[in-house]
Coordinates of C-alpha atoms in Angstrom, one line a residue:
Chain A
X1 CA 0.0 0.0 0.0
X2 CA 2.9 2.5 1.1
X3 CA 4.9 1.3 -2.5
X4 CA 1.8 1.8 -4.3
X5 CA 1.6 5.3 -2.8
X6 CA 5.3 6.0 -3.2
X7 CA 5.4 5.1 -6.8
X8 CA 2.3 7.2 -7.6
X9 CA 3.7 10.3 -5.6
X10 CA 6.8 9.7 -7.8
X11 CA 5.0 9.5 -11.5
X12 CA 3.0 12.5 -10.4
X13 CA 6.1 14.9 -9.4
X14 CA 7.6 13.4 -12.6
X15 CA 5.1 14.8 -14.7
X16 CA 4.9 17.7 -12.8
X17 CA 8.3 18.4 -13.7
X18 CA 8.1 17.2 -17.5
X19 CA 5.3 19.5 -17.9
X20 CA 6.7 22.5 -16.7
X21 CA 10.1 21.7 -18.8
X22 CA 7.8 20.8 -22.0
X23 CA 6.0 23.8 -21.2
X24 CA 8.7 26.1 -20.7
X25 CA 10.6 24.6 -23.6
X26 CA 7.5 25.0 -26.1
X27 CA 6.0 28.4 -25.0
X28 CA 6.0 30.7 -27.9
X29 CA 7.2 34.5 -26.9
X30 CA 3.5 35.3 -27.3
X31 CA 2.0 33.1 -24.7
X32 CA 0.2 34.3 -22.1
X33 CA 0.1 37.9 -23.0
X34 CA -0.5 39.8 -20.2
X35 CA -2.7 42.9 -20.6
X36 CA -0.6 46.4 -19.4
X37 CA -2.3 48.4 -16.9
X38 CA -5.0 50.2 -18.0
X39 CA -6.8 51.2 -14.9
X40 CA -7.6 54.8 -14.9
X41 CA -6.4 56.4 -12.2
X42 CA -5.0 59.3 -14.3
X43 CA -8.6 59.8 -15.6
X44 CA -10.5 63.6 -14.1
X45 CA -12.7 62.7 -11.3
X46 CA -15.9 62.0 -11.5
X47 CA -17.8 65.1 -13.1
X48 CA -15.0 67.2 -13.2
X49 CA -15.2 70.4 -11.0
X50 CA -15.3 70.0 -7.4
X51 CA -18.1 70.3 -5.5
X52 CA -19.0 72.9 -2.9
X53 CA -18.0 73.3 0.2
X54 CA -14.0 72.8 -1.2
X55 CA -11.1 74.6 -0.1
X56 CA -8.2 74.5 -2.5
X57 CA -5.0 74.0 -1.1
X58 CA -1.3 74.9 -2.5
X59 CA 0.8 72.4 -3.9
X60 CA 2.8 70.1 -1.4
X61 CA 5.4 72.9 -0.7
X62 CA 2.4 75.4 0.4
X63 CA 1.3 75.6 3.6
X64 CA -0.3 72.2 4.7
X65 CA 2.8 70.5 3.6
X66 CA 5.7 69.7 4.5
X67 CA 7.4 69.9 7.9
X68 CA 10.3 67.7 7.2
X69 CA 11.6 68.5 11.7
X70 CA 11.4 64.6 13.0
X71 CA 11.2 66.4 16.2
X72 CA 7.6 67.7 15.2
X73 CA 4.3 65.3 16.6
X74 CA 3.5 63.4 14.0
X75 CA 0.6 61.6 15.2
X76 CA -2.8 64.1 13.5
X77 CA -0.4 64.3 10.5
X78 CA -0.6 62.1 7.4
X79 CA 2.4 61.5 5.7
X80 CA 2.7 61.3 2.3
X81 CA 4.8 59.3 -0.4
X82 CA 7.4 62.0 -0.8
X83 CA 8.0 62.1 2.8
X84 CA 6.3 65.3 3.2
X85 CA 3.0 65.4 5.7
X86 CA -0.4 67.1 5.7
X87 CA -2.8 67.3 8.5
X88 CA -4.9 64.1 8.9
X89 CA -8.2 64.7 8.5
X90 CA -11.4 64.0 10.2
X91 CA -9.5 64.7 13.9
X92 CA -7.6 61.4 12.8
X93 CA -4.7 60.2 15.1
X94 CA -1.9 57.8 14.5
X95 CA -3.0 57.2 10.7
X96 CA -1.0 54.9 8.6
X97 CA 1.1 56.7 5.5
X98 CA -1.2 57.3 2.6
X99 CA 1.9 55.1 0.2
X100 CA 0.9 51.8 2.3
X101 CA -3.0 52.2 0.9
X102 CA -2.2 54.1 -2.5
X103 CA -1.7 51.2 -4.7
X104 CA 0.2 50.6 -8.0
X105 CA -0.6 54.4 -9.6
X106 CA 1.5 56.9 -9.5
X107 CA 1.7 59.4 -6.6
X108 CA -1.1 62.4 -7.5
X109 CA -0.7 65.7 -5.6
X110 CA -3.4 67.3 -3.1
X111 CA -5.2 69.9 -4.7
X112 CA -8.5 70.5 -2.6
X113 CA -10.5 69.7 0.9
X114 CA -14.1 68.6 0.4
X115 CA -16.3 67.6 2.8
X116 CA -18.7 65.1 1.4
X117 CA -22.5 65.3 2.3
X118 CA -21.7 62.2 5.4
X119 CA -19.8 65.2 6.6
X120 CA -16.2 63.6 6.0
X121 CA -13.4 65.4 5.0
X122 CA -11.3 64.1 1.6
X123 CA -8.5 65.2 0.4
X124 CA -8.9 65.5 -3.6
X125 CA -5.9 64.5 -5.6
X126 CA -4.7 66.4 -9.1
X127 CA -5.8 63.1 -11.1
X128 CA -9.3 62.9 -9.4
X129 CA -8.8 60.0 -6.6
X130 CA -10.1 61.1 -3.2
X131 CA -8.1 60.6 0.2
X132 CA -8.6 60.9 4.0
X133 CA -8.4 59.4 7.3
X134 CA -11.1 59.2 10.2
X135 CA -11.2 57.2 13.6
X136 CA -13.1 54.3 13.7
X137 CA -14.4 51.8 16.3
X138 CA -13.1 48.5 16.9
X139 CA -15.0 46.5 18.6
X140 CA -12.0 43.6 18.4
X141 CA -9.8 45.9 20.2
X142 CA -11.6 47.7 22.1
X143 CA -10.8 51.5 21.1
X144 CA -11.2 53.8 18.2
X145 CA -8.2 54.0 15.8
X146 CA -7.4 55.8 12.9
X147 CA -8.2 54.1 8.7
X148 CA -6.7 55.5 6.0
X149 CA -8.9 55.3 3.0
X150 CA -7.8 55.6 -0.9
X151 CA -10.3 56.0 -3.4
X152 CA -9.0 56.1 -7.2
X153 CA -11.7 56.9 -10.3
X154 CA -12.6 53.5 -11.7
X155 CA -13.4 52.5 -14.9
X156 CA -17.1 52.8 -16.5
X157 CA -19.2 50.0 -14.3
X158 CA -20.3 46.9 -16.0
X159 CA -23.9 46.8 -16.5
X160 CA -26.2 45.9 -13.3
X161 CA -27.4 42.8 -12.9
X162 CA -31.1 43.7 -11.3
X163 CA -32.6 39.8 -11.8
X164 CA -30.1 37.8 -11.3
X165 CA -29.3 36.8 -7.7
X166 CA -29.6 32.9 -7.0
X167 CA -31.1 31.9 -3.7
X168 CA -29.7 28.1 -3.0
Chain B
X1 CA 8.3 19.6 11.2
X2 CA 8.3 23.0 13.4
X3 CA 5.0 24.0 14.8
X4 CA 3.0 26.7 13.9
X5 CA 4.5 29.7 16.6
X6 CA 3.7 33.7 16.3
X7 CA 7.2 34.7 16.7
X8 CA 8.1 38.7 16.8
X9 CA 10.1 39.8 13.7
X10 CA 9.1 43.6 14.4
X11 CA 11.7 44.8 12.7
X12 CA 11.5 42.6 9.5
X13 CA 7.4 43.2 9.5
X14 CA 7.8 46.9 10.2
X15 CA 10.2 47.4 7.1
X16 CA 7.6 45.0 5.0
X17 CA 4.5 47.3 6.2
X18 CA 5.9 50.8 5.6
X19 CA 6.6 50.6 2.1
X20 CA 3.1 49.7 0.3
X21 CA 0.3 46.7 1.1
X22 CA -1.1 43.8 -1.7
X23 CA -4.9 43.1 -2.1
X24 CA -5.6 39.6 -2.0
X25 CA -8.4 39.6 -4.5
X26 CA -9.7 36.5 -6.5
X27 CA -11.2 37.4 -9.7
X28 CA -10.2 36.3 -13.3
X29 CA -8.0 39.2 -13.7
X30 CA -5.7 41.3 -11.8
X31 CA -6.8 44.6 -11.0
X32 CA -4.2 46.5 -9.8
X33 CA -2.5 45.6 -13.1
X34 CA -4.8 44.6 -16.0
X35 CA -7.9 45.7 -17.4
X36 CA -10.9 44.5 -16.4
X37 CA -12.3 42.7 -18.9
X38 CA -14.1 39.8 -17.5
X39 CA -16.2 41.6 -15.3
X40 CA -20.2 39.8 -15.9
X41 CA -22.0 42.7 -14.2
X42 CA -22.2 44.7 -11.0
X43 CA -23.9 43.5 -8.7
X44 CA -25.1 43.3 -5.0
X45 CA -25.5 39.9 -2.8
X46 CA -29.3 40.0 -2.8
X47 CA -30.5 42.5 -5.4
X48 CA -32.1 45.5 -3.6
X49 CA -31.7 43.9 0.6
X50 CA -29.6 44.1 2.7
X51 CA -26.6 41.6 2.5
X52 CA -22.9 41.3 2.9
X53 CA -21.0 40.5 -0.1
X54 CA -18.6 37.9 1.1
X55 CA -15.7 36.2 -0.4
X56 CA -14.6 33.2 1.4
X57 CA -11.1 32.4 2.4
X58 CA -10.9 28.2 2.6
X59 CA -7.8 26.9 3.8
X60 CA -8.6 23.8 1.9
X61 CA -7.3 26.4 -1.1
X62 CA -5.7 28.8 0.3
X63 CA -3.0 29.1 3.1
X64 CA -0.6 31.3 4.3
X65 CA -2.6 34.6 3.1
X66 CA -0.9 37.4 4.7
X67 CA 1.6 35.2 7.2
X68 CA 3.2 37.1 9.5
X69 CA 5.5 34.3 11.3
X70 CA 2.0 32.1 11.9
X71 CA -1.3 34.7 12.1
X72 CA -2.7 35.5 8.8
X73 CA -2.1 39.7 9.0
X74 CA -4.9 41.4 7.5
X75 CA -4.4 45.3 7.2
X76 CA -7.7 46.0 5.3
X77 CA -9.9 45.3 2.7
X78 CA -10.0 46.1 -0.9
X79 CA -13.1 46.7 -2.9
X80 CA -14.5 48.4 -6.2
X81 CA -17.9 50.3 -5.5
X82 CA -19.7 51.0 -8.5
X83 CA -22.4 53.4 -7.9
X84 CA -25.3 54.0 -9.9
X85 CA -25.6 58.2 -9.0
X86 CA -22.2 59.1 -8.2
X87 CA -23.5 62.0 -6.5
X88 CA -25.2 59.9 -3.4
X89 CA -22.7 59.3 -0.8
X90 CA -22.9 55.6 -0.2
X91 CA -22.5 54.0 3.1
X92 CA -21.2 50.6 4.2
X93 CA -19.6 48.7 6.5
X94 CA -16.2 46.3 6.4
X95 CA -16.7 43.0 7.7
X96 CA -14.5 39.7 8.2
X97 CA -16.4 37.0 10.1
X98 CA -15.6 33.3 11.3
X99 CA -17.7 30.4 9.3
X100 CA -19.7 28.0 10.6
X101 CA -18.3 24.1 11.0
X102 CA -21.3 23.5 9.1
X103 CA -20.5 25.7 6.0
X104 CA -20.9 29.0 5.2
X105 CA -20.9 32.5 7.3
X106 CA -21.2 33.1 11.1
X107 CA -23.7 35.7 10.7
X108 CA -23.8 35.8 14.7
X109 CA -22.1 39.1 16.1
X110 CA -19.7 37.0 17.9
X111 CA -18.6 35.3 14.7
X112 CA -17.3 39.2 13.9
X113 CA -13.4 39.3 13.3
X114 CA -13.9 43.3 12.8
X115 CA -16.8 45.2 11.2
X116 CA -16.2 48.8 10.7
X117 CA -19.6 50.8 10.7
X118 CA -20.9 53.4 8.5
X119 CA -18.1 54.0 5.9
X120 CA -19.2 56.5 3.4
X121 CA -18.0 56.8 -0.3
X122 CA -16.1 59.9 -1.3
X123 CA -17.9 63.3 -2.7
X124 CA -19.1 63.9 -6.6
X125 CA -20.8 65.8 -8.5
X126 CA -21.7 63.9 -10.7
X127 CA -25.1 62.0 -11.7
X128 CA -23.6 59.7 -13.4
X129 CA -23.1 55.8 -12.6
X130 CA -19.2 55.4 -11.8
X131 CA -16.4 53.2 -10.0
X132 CA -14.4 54.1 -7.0
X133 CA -11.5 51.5 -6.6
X134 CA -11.5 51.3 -2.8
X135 CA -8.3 50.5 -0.8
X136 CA -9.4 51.2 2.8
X137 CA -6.2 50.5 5.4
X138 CA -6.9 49.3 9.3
X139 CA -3.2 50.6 9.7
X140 CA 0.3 48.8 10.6
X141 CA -1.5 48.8 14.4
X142 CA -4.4 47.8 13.4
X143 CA -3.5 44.6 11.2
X144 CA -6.4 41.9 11.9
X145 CA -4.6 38.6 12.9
X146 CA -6.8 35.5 11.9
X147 CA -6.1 31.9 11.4
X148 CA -3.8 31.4 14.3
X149 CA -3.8 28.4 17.1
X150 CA -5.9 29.8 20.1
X151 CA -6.6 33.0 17.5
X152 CA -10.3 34.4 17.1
X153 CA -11.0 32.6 13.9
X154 CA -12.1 28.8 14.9
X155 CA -12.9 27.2 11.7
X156 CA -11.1 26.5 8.6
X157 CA -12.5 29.4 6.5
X158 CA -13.2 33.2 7.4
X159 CA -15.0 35.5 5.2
X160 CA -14.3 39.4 4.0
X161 CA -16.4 41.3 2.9
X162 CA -18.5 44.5 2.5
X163 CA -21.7 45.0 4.0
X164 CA -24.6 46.6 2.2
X165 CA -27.6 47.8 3.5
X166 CA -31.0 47.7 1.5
X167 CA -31.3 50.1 -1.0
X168 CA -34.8 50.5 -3.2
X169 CA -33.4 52.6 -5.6
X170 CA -30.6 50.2 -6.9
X171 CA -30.1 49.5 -9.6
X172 CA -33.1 51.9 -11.5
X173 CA -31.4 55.5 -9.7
X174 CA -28.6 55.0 -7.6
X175 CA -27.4 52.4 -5.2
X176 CA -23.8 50.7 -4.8
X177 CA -23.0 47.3 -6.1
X178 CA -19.5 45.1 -6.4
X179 CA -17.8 44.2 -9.8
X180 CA -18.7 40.4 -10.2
X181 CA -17.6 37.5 -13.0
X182 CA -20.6 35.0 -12.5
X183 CA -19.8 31.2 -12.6
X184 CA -20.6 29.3 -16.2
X185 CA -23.6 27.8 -13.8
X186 CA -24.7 31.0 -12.9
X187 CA -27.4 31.5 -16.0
X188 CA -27.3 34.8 -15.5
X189 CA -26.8 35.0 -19.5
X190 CA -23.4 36.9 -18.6
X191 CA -21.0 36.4 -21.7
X192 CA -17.7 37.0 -20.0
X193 CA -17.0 36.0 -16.1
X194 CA -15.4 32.4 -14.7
X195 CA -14.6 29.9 -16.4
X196 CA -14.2 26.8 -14.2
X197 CA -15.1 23.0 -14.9
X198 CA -18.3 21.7 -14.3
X199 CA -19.1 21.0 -10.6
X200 CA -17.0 23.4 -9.0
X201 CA -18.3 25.2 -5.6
X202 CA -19.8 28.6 -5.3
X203 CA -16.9 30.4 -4.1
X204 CA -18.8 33.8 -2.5
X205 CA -21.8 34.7 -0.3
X206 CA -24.6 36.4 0.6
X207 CA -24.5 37.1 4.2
X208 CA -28.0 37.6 5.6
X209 CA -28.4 38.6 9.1
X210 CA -31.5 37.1 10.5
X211 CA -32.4 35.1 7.9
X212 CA -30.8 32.1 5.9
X213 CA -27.5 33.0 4.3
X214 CA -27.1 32.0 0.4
X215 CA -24.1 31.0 -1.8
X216 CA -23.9 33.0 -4.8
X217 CA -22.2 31.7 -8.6
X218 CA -19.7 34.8 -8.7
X219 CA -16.5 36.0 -7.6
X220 CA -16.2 39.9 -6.2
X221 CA -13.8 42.3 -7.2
X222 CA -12.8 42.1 -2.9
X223 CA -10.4 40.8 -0.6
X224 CA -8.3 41.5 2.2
X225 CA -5.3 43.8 1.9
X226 CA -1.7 42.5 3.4
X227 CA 1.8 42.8 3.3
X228 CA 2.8 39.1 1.9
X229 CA 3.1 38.5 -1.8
X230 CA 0.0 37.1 -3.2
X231 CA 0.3 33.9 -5.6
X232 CA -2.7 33.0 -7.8
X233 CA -3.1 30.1 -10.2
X234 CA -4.2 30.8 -13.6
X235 CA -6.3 28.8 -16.0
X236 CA -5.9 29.2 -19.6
X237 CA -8.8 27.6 -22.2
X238 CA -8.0 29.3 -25.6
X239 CA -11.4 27.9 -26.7
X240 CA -13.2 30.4 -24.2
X241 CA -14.0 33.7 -24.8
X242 CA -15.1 34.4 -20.6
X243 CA -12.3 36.1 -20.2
X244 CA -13.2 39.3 -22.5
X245 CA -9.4 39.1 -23.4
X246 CA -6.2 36.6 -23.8
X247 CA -4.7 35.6 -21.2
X248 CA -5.5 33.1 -17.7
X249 CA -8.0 33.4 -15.4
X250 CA -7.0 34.0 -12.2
X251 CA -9.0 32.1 -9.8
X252 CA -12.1 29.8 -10.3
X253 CA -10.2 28.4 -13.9
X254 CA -6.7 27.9 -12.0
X255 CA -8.6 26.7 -8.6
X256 CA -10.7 24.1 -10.5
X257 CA -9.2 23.8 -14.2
X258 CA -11.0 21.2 -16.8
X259 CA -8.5 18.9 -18.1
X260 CA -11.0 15.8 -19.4
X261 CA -10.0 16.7 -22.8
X262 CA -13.0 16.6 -23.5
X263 CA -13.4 18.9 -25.2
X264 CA -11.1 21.3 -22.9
X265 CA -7.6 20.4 -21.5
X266 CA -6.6 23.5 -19.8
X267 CA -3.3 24.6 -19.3
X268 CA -1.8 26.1 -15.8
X269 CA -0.2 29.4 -14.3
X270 CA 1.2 30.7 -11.8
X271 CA 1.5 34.4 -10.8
X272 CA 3.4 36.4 -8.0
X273 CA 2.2 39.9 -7.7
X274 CA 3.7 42.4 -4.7
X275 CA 3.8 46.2 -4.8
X276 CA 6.4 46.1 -2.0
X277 CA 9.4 44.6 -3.9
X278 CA 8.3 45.0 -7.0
X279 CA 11.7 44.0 -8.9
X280 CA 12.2 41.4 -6.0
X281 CA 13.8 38.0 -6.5
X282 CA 11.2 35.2 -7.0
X283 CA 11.8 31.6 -6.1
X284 CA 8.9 29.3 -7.1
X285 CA 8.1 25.7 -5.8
X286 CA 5.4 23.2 -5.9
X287 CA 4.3 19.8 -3.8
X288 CA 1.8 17.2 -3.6
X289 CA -1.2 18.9 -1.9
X290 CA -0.7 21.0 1.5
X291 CA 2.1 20.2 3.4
X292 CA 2.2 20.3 7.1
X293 CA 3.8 24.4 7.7
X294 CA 7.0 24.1 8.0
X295 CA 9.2 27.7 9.4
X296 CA 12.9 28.2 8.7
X297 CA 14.6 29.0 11.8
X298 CA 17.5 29.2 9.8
X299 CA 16.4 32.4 8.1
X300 CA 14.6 34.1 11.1
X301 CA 14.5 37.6 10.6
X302 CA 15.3 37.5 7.0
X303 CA 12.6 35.2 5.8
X304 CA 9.1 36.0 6.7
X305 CA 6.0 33.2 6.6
X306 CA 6.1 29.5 6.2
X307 CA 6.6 26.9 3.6
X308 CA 3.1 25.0 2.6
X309 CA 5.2 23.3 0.3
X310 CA 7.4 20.9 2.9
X311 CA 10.8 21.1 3.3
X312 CA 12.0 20.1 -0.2
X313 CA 9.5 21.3 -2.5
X314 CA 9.8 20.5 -6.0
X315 CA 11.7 23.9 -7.4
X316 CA 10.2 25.1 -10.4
X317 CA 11.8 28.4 -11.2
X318 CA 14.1 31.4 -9.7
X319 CA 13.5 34.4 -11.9
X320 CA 12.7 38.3 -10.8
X321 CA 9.5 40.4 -10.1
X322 CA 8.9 42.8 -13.8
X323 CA 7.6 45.8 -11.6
X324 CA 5.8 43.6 -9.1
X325 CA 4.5 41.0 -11.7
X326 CA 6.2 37.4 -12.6
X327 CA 3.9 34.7 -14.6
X328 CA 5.1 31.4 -15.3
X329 CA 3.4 28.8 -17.4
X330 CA 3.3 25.4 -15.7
X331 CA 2.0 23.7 -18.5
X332 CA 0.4 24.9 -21.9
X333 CA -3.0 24.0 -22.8
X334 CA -3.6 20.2 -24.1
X335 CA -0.7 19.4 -22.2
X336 CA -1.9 17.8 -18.7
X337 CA -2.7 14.6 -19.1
X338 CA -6.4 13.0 -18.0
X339 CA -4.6 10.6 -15.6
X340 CA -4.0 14.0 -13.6
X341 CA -8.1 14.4 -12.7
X342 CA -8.4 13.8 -9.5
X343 CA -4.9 14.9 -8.2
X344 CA -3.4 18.4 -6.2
X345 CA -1.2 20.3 -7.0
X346 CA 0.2 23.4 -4.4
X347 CA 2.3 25.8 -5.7
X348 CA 3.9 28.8 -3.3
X349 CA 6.9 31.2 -3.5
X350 CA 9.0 33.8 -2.5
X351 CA 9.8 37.0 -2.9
X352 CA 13.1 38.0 -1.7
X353 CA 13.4 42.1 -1.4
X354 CA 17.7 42.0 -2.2
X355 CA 17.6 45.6 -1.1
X356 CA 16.8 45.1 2.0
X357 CA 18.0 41.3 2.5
X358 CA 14.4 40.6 3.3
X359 CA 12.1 37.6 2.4
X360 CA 9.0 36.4 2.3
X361 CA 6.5 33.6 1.3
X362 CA 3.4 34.1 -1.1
X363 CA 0.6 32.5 -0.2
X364 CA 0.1 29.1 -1.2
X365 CA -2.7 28.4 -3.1
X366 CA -3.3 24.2 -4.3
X367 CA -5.1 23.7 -8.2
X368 CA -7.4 21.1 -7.7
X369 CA -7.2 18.8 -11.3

């Protein structure tokens, strides 16, 4: 029973191994093309123009920005990918750098505060994503502690499916 | 065989967390990196109620997610909202929950890794329907630790996912839905989505509190967002059109590929994505099924995770990260032989950051012929 096992462990990693050796051997330049990045996260924002209720803000050298003194508290500041730091918004403390959350695009400059109609504060980036920070409870640890939330402009949605969930 | 231990590498996980995070999503393509183009629809868990959209995690597929040195590490969740009146704020909550031994979602409060309440979409203008690409962070201190001996989660699968709360108006004026590539079982009439072979499970839910929770035939555009390389098995059928576009499919095809020959015989992928070290080193194995975990004392403090794989893996590859993507073809379509149906396959890497002499493991994820 243990030799039968043995020997069909053994043909099995065998093939395993001619496969990826026939496949590596035969695989055309072409195969498995891999579609570039397309997302558009250096698309406007949605509907263009900010809404009201915005306050434009200088460029990262104006006068949220940086204060590059480590002796400076950090901890209501967010700090962003060019090591430079706004305020955190939304009476945030403690929230993580905006790089860990911003994802494969390109860094986009703050441009604007606007305070949505939930009454959150978002920073508005030159390529139309939205930022911010804001405390939140967890109930798993007991306390309220800062999220920092990324929103990047999305491609056109796929049509809704309105009739089609399946009850099982 | 070393046990499974939560051992403190601060130093090694601080360096790993500061630089960027990786959404674990499973969905046919990559969306940090490709275009979507197998998307079936937008949809919501239950049409109109409310319902959390919930992809399960099943450590029967997929282990090591996230493994910092034994927990699983979650640090937040990724998401694509697609809004019908951009204009509408949206609200929602986060949720990762515990299942039940039975199957399917704790919808019991206690089951409740973390929700976080009353999220709200950012501002528009605009009336029109549109997407925001979500990427919401718990923070380096707030990391979720799951799937740990005497941790919170106490069954063999947890669930992420975003709660939605009823909404009349969806989808006719406005309302927020999740991208979605319906199974080939779905009949949903969808033309691109999944692509998997016939008899494979439902691999998301519809998590209904106070009432009877549901399967559903689609994948989400969702998953949890950590700081370990993700590996996902691709399935390639050139006689299919579900995937809008050449290329694999990343999950249900390469979870559950059809190799009967009959007519299909599916070839196999692999890919390592990681934003962190994106030009990274990549080392790529494979073994018979799961192996018991296995940590390398050896390397502690320089190699981050554990080896699914056993001790002596069969090595596949060693090659490099292309700006935090590496694909490698297993075996090309027509090329896995029916004698293989029934058998499993678990591949799992690593990523090895030379710039900082800093490793870690991928998830490992098995391909079930």
């Amino acid at each position: 029973m243990i030799r039968d096992s043995m020997f069909r462990e053994a043909i099995v990693l065998g093939a395993i191994a001619t496969l990826a050796i026939a496949s590596w051997s035969l695989q055309p330049e072409t195969a498995m093309p891999i579609t570039p990045a397309t997302i558009s996260q250096t698309t406007p924002a949605h509907g263009g123009k900010a809404a009201a209720r915005t306050i434009e803000l200088e460029p990262a050298t104006g006068a949220v920005a940086a204060q590059t003194n480590r002796s400076i508290d950090r901890s209501r500041q967010l700090e962003l990918p060019d090591g430079t730091f706004v305020e955190a918004l939304n009476d945030a403390v403690d929230a993580a750098p905006i790089a860990q959350y911003w994802g494969t695009g390109a860094w986009s400059p703050i441009v604007a505060v606007e305070r949505s109609s939930a009454g959150i504060d978002w920073y508005r980036h030159e390529n139309g994503s939205f930022s911010t920070t804001q405390m939140v409870w967890r109930a798993d640890l007991g306390r309220h502690l800062a999220m920092t939330r990324v929103a990047h402009v999305g491609p056109e949605p796929a049509p809704a499916a309105a009739a089609t969930a399946t009850r099982r | 065989m070393q046990p499974l231990r939560i051992t403190t590498v601060q130093l090694a996980l601080s360096v790993a967390a500061m630089a960027q995070t990786n959404p674990f999503v499973f969905f046919p393509q990559d969306p940090e990196r490709q275009t979507i183009t197998a998307a079936s629809f937008v949809g919501r868990p239950d049409l109109a109620n409310a319902a959390e959209a919930l992809m399960e995690i099943d450590e029967a597929y997929f282990q090591g997610i996230g493994d910092a040195n034994g927990p699983d590490r979650l640090f937040g969740v990724y998401h694509w909202i697609a809004d019908e009146k951009l204009s509408t704020v949206e609200t929602y909550d986060l949720v990762i929950r515990n299942g039940l031994p039975t199957g399917g979602p704790d919808m019991s409060a206690g089951a409740e890794l973390i929700r976080i309440s009353n999220l709200t979409s950012p501002p528009s203008p605009s009336q029109q329907r549109g997407t925001w690409i979500m990427n919401e962070g718990f923070g380096l201190q707030g990391g979720l630790l799951v799937n740990y001996v005497n941790g919170p989660q106490t069954t063999p699968k947890y669930y992420v996912g975003v709660d939605l709360p009823a909404n009349p108006l969806w989808p006719a004026t406005d309302g927020h839905a999740l991208f979605r590539a319906d199974l080939l079982n779905a009949n949903t009439g969808a033309t691109v989505g999944e692509n998997h072979r016939a008899g494979a499970p439902d691999p998301t839910w519809a998590g209904i509190a106070n009432g009877q929770s549901f399967s559903t035939p689609w994948t989400y555009i969702l998953g949890p967002v950590v700081t370990s390389p993700n590996l996902h098995i691709g399935g390639v059928d050139p006689t299919s059109n579900r995937l809008g576009a050449p290329g694999a499919n990343l999950s249900m095809n390469g979870l559950f590929p059809d190799v009967s020959n009959n007519p299909r015989s599916d070839g196999i992928t692999v890919r390592i994505t990681d934003n962190i070290a994106p030009q990274g080193l990549v080392f790529l194995g494979a073994s018979l099924g799961f192996q018991p975990p296995v940590f390398e004392w050896r390397l502690q403090g320089i190699l981050i995770g554990h080896s699914h794989i056993g001790r002596q893996p069969i090595s596949l590859d060693i090659s490099a990260l292309n700006n935090g993507e590496y694909d490698y073809s297993v075996a090309l379509p027509g090329t896995v032989p029916t004698w293989m149906i029934g058998q499993s396959l678990v591949f799992q890497g690593i990523v090895w950051d030379t710039g900082i002499t800093l490793a870690e493991w991928t998830n490992a994820q098995v391909v079930l012929f």
